[in-house]
mmCIF file of C-alpha atoms in Angstrom:
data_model
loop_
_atom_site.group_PDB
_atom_site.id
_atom_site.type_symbol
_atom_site.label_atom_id
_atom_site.label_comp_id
_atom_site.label_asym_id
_atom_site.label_seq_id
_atom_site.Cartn_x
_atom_site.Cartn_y
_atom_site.Cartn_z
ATOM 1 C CA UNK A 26 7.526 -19.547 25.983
ATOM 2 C CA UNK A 27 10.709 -19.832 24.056
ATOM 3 C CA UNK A 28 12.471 -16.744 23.212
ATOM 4 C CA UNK A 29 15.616 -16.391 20.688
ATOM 5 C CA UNK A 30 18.186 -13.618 21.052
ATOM 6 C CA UNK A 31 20.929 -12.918 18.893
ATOM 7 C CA UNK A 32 24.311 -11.387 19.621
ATOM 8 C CA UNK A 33 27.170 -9.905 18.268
ATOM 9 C CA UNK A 34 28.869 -6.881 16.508
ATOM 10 C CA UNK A 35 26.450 -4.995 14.477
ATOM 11 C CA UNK A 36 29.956 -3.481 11.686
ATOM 12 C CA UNK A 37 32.399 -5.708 10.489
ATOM 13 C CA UNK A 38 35.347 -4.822 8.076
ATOM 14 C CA UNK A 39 35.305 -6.505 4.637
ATOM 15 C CA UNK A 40 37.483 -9.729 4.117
ATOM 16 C CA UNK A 41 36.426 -10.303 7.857
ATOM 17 C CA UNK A 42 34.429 -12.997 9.591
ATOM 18 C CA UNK A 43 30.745 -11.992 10.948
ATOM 19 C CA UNK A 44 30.485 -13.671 14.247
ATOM 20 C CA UNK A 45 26.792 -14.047 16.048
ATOM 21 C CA UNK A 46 25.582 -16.181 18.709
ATOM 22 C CA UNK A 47 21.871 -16.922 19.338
ATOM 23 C CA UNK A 48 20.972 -17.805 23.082
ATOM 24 C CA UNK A 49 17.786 -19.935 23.452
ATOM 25 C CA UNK A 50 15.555 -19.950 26.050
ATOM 26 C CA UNK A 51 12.284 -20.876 27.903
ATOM 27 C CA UNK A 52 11.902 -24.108 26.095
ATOM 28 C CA UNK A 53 14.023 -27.600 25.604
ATOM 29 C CA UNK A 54 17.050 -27.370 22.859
ATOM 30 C CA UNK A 55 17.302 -30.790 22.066
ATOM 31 C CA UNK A 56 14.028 -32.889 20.789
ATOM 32 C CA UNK A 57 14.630 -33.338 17.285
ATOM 33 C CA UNK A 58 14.594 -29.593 17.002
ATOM 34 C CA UNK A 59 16.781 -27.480 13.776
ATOM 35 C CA UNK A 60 18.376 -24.264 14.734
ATOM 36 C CA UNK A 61 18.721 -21.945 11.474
ATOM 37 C CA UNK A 62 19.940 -18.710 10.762
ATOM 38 C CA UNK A 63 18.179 -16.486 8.324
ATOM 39 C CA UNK A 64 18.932 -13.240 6.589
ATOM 40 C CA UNK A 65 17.683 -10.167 5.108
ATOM 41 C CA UNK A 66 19.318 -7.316 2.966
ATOM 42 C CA UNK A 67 17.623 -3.935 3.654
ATOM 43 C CA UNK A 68 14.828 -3.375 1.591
ATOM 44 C CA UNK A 69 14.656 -7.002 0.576
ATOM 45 C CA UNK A 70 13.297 -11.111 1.223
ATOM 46 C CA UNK A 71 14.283 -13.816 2.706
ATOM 47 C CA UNK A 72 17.679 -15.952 2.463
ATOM 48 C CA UNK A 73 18.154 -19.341 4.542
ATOM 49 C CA UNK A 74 22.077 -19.937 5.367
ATOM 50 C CA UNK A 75 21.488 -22.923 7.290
ATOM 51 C CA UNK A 76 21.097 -25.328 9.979
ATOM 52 C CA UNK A 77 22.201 -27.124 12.966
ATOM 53 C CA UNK A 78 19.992 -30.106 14.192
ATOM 54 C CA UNK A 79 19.868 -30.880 17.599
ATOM 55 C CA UNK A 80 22.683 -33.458 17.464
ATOM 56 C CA UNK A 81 25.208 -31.476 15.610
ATOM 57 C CA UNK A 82 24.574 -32.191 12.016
ATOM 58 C CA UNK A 83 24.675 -29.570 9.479
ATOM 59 C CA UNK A 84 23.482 -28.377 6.335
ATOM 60 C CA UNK A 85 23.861 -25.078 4.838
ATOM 61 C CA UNK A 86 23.022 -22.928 1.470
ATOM 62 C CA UNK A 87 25.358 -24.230 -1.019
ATOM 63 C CA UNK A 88 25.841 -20.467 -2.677
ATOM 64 C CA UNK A 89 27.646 -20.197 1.068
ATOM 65 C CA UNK A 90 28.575 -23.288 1.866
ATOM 66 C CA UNK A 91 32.224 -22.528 1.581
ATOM 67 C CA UNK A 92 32.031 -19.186 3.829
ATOM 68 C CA UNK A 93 29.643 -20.717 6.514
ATOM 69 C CA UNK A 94 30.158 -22.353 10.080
ATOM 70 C CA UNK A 95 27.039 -23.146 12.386
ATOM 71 C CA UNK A 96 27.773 -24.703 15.518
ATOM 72 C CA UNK A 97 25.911 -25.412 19.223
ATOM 73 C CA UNK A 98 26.889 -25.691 22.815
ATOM 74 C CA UNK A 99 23.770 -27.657 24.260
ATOM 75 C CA UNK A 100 25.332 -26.623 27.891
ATOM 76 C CA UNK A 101 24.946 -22.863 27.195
ATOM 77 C CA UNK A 102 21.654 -23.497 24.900
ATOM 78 C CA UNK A 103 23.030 -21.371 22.150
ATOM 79 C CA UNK A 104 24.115 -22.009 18.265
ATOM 80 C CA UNK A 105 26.484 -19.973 16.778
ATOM 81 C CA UNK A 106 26.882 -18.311 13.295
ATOM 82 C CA UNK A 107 30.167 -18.099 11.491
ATOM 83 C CA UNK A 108 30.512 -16.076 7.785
ATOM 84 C CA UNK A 109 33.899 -15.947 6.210
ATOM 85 C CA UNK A 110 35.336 -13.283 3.602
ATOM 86 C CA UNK A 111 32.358 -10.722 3.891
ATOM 87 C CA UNK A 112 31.692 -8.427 1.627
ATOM 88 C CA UNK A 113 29.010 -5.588 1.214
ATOM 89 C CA UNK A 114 26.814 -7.861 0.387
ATOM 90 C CA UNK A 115 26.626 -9.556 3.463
ATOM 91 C CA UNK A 116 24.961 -6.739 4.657
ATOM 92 C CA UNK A 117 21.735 -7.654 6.129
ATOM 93 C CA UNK A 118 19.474 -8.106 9.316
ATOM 94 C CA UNK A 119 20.633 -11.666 10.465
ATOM 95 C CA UNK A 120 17.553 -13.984 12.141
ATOM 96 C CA UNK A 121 18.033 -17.070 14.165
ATOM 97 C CA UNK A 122 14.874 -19.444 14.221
ATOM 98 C CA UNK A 123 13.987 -22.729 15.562
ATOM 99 C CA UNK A 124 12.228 -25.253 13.366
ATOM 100 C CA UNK A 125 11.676 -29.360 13.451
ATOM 101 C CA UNK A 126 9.980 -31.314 16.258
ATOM 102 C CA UNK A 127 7.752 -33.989 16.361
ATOM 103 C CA UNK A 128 4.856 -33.460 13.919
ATOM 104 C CA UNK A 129 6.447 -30.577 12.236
ATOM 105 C CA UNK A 130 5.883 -29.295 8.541
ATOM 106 C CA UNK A 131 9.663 -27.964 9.531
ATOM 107 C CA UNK A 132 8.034 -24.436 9.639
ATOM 108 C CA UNK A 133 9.808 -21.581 11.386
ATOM 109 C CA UNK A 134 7.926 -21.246 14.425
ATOM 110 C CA UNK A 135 9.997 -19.007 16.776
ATOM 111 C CA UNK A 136 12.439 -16.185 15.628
ATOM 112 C CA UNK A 137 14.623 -14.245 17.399
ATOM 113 C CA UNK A 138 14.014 -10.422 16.848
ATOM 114 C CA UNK A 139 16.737 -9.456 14.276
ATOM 115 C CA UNK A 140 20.183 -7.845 14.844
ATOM 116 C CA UNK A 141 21.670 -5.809 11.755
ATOM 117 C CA UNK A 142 24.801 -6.489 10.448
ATOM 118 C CA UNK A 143 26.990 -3.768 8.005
ATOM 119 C CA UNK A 144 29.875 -4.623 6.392
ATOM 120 C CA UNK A 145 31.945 -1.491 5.968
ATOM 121 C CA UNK A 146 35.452 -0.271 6.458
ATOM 122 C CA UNK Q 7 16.493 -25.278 -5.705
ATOM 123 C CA UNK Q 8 13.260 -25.234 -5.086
ATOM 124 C CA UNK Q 9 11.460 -22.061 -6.576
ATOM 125 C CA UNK Q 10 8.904 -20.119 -4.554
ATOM 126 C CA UNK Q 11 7.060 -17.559 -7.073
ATOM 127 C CA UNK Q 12 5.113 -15.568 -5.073
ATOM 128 C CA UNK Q 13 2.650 -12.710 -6.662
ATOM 129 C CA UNK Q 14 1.527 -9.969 -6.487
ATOM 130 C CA UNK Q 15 4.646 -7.969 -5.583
ATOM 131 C CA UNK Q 16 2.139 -5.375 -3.950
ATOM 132 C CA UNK Q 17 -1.473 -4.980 -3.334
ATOM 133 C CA UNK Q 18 -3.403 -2.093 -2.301
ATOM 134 C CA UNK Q 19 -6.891 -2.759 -0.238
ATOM 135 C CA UNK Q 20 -9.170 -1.338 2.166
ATOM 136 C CA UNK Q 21 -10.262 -2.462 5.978
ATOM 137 C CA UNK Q 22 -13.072 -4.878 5.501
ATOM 138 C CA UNK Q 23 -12.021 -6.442 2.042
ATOM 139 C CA UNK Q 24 -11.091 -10.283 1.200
ATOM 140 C CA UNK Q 25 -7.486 -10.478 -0.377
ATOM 141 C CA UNK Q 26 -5.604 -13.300 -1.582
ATOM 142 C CA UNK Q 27 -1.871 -14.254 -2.256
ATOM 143 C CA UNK Q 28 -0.494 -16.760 -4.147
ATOM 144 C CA UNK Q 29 2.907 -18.518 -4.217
ATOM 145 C CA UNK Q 30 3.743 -20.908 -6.465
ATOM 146 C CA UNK Q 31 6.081 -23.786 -6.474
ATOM 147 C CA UNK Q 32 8.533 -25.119 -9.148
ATOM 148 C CA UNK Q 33 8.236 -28.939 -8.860
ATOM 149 C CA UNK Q 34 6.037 -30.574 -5.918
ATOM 150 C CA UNK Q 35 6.548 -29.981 -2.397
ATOM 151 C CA UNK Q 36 3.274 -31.598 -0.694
ATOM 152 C CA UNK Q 37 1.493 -29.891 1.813
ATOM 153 C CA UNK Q 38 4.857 -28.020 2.910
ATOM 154 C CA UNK Q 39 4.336 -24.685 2.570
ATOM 155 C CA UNK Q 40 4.249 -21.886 5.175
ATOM 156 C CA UNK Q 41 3.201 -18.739 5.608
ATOM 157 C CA UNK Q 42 4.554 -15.528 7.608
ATOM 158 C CA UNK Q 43 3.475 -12.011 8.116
ATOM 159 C CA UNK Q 44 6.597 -9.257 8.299
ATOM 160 C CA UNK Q 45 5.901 -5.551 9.666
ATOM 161 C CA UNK Q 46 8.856 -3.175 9.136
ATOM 162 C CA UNK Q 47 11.564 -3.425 11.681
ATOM 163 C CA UNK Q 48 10.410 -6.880 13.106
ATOM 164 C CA UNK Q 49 10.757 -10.107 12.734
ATOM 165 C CA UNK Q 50 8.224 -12.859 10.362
ATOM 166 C CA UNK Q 51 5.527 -14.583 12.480
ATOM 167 C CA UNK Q 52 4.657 -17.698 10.988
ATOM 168 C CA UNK Q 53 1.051 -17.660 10.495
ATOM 169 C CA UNK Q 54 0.273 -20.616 8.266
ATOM 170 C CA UNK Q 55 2.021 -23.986 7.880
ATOM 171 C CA UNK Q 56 1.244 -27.008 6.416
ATOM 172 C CA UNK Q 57 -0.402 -25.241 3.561
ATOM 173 C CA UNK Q 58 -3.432 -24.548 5.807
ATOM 174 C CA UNK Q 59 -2.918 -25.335 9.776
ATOM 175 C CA UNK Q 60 -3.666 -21.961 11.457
ATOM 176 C CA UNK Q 61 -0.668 -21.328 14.167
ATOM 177 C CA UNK Q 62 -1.627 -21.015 17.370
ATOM 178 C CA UNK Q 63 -2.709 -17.944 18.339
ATOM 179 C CA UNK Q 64 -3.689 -16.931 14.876
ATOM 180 C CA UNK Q 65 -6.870 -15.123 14.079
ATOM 181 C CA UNK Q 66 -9.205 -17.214 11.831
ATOM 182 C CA UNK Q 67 -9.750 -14.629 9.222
ATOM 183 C CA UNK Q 68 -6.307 -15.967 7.890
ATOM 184 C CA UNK Q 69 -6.500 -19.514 6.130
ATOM 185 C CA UNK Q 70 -4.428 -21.109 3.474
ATOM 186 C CA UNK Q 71 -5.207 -23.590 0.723
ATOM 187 C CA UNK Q 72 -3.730 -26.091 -1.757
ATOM 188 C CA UNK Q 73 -3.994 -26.928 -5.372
ATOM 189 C CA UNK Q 74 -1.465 -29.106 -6.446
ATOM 190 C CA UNK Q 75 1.776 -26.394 -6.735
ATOM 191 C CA UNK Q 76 -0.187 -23.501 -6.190
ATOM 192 C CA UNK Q 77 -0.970 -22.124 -2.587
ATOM 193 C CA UNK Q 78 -3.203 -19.611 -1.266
ATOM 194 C CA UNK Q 79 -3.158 -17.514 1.795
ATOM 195 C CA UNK Q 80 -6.688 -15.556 2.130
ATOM 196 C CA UNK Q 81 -7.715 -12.828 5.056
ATOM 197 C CA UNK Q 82 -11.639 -12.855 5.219
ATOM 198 C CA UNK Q 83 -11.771 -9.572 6.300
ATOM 199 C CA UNK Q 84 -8.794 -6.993 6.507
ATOM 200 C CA UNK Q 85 -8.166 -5.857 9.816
ATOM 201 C CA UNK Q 86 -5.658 -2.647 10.118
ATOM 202 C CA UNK Q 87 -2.713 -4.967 11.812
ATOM 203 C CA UNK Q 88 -2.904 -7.271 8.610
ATOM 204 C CA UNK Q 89 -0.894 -4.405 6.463
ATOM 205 C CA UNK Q 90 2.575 -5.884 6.432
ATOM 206 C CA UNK Q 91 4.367 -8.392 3.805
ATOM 207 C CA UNK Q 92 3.787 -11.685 3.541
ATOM 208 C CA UNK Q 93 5.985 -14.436 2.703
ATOM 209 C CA UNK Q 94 6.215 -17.893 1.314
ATOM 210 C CA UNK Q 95 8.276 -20.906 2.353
ATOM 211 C CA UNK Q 96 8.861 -24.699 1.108
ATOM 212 C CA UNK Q 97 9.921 -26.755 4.082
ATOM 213 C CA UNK Q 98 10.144 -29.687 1.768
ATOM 214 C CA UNK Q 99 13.780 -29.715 1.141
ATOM 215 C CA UNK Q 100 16.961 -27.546 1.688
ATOM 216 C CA UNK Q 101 18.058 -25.217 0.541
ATOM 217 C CA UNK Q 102 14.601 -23.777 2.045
ATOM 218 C CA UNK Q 103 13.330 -20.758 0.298
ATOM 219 C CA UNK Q 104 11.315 -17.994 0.045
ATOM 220 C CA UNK Q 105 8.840 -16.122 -2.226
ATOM 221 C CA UNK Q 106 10.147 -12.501 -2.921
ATOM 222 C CA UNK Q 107 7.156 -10.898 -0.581
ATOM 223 C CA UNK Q 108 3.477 -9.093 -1.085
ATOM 224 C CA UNK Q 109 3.152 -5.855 0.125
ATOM 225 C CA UNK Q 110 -0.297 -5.240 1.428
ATOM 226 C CA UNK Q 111 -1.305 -1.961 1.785
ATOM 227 C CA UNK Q 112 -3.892 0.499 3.084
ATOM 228 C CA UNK Q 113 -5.988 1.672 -0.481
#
């Protein structure tokens, strides 16, 4: 069964950088499978900030493209979630999911459970 | 961007009716269109994708349908675990995104 679990501080100052990891496990981390991070303001949907594919590609929201890093270490099967400059508006419960694979409609088909990040000095 | 409009914003019903949501796409995105279930404090569960493939583990009383841009997810018979908010997502093409959410809840 694969299981997603993220990490990291849960306040960070504004004009910081929100850090989180997500550790993967009980399932393969290559085969042709997307890692994304996803996010959600209290009270609110759905945003997509982007991707890392299984070989290290990228592609990310282009309203954040400038503030965003997502990268992998395939030895420690875990991605990695960098956000630049945050503001209050950053504020939000911060997903990591796993989408891709053969066959795949690219649906989000495992999620980690959600860590909440506030931006506040 | 793609556009996902998703409606309605809220819906009240009762255990036992039939309820349906629908999302709506801006331009074409095929038969990629998924569906996920949020209760407060967790995380979405994907329930539909492909427009209409149950995921595993899924009770039937969920299904989804297409017509052309428009999609449809439809539980037969509400259970009390189905009142949560449901969201829509195009997997066709980044940046992915989502429909703003239906409430469903107990009438």
């Amino acid at each position: 069964q694969v299981q997603l679990q993220e990490s990291g501080p849960g306040l960070v100052q504004p004009s910081e950088t929100l850090s989180l990891t997500c550790i993967v496990s009980g399932g393969s981390f290559s085969n042709y499978y997307y890692w994304s991070w996803i996010r959600q303001p209290p009270g609110k949907g759905l945003e997509w900030i982007g991707y890392i594919y299984y070989d290290g590609s990228t592609n990310y929201n282009p309203p954040l493209k400038s503030r965003v890093t997502i990268s992998v270490d395939t030895a420690k099967n875990q991605f990695s979630l960098k956000l630049t400059s945050v503001t209050a508006a950053d504020t939000a419960v911060y997903y990591c999911a796993r989408h891709g694979g053969s066959g795949s409609y690219y649906q989000f088909d495992y999620w980690g459970q959600g860590t909440l990040v506030t931006v506040s000095s | 961007d793609i556009q996902m409009t998703q409606f309605p914003s809220s819906l009240s019903a009762s255990v036992g009716d039939r309820v349906t949501i629908t999302c709506r796409a801006s331009q074409s995105i095929s038969y990629y269109l998924n569906w996920y279930q949020q209760r407060p404090g967790k995380a979405p569960k994907l329930l539909i994708y492909a427009a209409s493939s149950l995921q595993s583990g899924v009770p039937s009383r969920f299904s989804g349908s297409r017509s052309g841009t428009d999609f449809n997810v439809t539980i037969s018979s509400l259970q009390p675990d189905d009142f949560a908010t449901y969201y829509c997502q195009q997997s066709y093409g980044t940046p992915y995104t989502f429909g703003q959410g239906t409430k469903l809840e107990i009438k």
